[in-house]
mmCIF file of C-alpha atoms in Angstrom:
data_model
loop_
_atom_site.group_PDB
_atom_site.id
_atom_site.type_symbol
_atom_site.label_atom_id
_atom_site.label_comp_id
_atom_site.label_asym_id
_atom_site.label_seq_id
_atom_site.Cartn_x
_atom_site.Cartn_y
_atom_site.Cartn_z
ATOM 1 C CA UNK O 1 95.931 4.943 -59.075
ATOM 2 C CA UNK O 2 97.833 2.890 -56.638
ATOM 3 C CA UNK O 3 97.095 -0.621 -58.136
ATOM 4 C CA UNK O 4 99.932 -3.149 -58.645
ATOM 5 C CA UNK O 5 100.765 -6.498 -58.921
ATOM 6 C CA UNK O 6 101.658 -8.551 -55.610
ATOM 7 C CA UNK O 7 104.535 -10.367 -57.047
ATOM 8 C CA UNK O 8 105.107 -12.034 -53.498
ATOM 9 C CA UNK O 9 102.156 -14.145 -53.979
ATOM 10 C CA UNK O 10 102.696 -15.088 -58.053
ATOM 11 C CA UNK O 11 101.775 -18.439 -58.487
ATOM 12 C CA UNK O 12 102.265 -20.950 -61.579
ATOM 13 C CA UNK O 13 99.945 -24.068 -62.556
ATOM 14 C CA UNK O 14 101.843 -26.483 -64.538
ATOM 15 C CA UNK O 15 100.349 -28.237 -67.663
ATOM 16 C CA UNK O 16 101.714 -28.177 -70.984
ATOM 17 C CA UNK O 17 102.436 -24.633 -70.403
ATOM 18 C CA UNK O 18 102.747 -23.220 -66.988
ATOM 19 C CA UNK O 19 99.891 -20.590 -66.027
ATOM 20 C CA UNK O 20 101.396 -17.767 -64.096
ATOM 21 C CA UNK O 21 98.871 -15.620 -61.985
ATOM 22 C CA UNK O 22 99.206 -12.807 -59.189
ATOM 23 C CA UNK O 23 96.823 -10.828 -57.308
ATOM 24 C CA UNK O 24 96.415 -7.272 -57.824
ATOM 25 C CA UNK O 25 96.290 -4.981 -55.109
ATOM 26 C CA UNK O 26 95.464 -1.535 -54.430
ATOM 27 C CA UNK O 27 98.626 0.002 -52.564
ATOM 28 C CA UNK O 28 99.413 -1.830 -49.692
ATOM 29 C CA UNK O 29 95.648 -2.635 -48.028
ATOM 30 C CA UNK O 30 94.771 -6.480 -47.600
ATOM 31 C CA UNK O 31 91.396 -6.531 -49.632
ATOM 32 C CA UNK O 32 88.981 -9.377 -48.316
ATOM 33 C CA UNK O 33 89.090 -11.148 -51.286
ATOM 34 C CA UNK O 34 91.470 -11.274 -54.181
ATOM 35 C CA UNK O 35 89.567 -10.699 -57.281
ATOM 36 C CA UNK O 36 91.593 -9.026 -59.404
ATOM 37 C CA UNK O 37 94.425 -11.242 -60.703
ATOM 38 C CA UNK O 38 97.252 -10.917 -63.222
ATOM 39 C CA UNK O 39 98.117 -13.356 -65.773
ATOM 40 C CA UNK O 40 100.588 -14.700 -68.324
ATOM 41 C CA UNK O 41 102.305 -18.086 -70.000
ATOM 42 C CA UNK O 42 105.561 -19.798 -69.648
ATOM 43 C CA UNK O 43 106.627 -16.306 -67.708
ATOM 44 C CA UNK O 44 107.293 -17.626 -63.854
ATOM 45 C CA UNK O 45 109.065 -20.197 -62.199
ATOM 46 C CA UNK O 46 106.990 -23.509 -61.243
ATOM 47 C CA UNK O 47 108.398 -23.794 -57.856
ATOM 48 C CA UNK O 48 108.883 -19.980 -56.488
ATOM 49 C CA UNK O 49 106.618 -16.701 -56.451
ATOM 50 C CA UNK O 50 108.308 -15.477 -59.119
ATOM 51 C CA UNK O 51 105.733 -13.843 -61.462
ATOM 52 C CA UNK O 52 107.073 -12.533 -64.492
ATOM 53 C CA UNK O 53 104.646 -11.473 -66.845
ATOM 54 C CA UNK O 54 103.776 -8.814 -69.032
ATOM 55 C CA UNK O 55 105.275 -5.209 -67.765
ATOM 56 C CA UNK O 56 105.150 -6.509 -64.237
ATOM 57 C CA UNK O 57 108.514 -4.223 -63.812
ATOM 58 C CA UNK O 58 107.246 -1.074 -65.188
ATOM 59 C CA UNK O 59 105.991 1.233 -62.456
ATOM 60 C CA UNK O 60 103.824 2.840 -64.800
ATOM 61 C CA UNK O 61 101.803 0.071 -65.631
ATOM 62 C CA UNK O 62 98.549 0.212 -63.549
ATOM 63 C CA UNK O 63 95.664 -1.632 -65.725
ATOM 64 C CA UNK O 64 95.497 -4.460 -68.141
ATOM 65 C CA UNK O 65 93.652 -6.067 -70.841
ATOM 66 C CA UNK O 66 90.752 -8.615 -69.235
ATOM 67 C CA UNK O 67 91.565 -12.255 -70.393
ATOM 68 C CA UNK O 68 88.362 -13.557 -72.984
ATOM 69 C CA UNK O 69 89.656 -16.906 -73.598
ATOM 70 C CA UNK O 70 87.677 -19.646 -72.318
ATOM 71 C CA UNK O 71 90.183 -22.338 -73.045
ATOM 72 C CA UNK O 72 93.131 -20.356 -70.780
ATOM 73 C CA UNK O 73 90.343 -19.581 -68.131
ATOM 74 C CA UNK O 74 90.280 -22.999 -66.126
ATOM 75 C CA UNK O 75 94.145 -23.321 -65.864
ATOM 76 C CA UNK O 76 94.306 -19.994 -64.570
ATOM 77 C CA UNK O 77 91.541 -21.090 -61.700
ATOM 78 C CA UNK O 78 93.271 -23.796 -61.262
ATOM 79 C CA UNK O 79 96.473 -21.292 -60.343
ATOM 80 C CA UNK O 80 94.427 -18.905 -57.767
ATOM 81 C CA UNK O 81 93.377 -22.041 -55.998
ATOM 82 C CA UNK O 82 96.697 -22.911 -55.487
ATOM 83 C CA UNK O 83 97.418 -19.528 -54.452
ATOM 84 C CA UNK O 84 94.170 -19.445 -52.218
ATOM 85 C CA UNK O 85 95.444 -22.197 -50.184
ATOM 86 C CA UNK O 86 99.051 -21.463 -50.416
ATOM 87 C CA UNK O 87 98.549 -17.785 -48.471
ATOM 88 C CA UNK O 88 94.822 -18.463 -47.467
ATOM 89 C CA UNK O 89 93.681 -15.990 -49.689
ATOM 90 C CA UNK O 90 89.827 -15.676 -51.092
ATOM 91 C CA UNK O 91 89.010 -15.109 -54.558
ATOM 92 C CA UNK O 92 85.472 -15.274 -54.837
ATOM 93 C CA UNK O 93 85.090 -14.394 -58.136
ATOM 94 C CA UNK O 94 88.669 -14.377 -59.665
ATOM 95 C CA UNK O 95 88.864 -12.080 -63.017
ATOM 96 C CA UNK O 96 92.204 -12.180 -65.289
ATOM 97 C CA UNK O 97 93.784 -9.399 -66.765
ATOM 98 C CA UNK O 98 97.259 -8.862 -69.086
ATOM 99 C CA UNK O 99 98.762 -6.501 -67.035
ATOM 100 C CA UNK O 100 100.307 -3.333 -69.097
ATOM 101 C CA UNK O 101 100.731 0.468 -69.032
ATOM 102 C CA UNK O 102 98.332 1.810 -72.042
ATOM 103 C CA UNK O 103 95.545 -1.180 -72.887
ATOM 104 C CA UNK O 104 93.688 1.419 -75.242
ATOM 105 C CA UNK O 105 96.995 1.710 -77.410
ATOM 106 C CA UNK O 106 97.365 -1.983 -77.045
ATOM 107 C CA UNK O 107 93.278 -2.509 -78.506
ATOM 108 C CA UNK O 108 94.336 0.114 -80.691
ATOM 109 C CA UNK O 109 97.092 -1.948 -82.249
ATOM 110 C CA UNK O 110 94.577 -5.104 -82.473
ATOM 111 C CA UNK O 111 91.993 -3.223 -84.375
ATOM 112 C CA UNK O 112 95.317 -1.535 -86.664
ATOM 113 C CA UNK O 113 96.239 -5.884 -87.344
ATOM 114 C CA UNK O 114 92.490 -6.684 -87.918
ATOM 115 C CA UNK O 115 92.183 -4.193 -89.954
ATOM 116 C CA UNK O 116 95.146 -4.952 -91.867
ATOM 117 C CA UNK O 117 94.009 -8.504 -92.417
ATOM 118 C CA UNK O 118 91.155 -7.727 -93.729
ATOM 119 C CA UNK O 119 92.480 -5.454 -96.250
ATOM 120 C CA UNK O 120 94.406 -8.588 -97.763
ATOM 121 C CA UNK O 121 91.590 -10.538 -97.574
ATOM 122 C CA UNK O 122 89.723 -8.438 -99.823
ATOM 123 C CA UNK O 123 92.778 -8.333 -102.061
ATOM 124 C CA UNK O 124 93.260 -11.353 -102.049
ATOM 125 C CA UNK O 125 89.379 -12.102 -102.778
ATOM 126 C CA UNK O 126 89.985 -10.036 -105.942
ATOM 127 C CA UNK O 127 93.018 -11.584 -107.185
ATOM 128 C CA UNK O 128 91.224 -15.187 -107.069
ATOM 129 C CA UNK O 129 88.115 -13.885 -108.874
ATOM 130 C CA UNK O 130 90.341 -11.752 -111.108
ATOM 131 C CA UNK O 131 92.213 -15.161 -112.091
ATOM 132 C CA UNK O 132 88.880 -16.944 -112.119
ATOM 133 C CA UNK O 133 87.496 -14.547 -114.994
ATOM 134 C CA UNK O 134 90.753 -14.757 -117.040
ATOM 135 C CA UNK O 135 90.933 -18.481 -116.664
ATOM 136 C CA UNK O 136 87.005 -18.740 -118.027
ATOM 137 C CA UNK O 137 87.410 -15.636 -120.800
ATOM 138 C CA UNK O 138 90.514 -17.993 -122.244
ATOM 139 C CA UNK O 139 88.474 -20.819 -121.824
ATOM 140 C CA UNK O 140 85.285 -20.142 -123.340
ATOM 141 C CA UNK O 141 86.827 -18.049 -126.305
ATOM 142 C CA UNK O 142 88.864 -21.556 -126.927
ATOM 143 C CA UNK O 143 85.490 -23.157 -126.997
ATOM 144 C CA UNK O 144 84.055 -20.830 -129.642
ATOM 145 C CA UNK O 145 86.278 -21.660 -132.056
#
């Protein structure tokens, strides 16, 4: 109940986009490791603990969405190690999470856009075939005569 995000210790790795990470903390205790770490893109400063990301300002928020991208997953590392040796912190095992107030409406709304796309998919799927069989009904009657 008392999680938040340590915005003191938000730290950014620069690439092409800059990979914004802080740890999450449970009130004000000092954990022994730092495994539990917030995340966004392009949403902190490069050169100041400044993280930014997601609804980092809304005291509500106390949980997040876990991170499944394996191509955003090393840059992130990258990010805690910088933050391990700039405040000689220890993330063992580092896990990433979108921090936000209600995840389930937020998977909620995925499943709403999947299954929205899928819907015009299949209508789409029938408007090809539909033009397919027209196309072949004119062209074999033409062939007939």
């Amino acid at each position: 109940r008392g999680s938040k995000i340590d915005t003191s210790r938000g730290v950014a790795f620069k690439n092409l986009d800059t990979y914004c990470v802080a740890p999450i903390v449970n009130g004000d205790s000092k954990p022994d490791t730092y495994d539990f770490w917030a995340v966004g893109i392009n949403c902190c400063s490069s050169v100041a603990p400044d993280f930014r990301c997601g609804q980092y300002n809304n005291p509500s928020a106390r949980s997040g969405i876990r991170l499944m991208r394996d191509d955003q997953r090393p840059f992130f590392r990258l990010a805690v190690q910088q933050a391990e040796a700039a405040f000689r912190l220890t993330a063992a095992h580092p896990l990433f999470f979108y921090w936000m107030q209600d995840p389930v409406a937020e998977m909620n709304e995925y499943r709403d856009d999947g299954f929205k796309y899928y819907l015009l998919g299949v209508f789409a799927f029938f408007v090809i075939n539909m033009a397919g069989v027209i196309c072949s009904a004119v062209g074999f009657s033409h062939l007939s005569k």
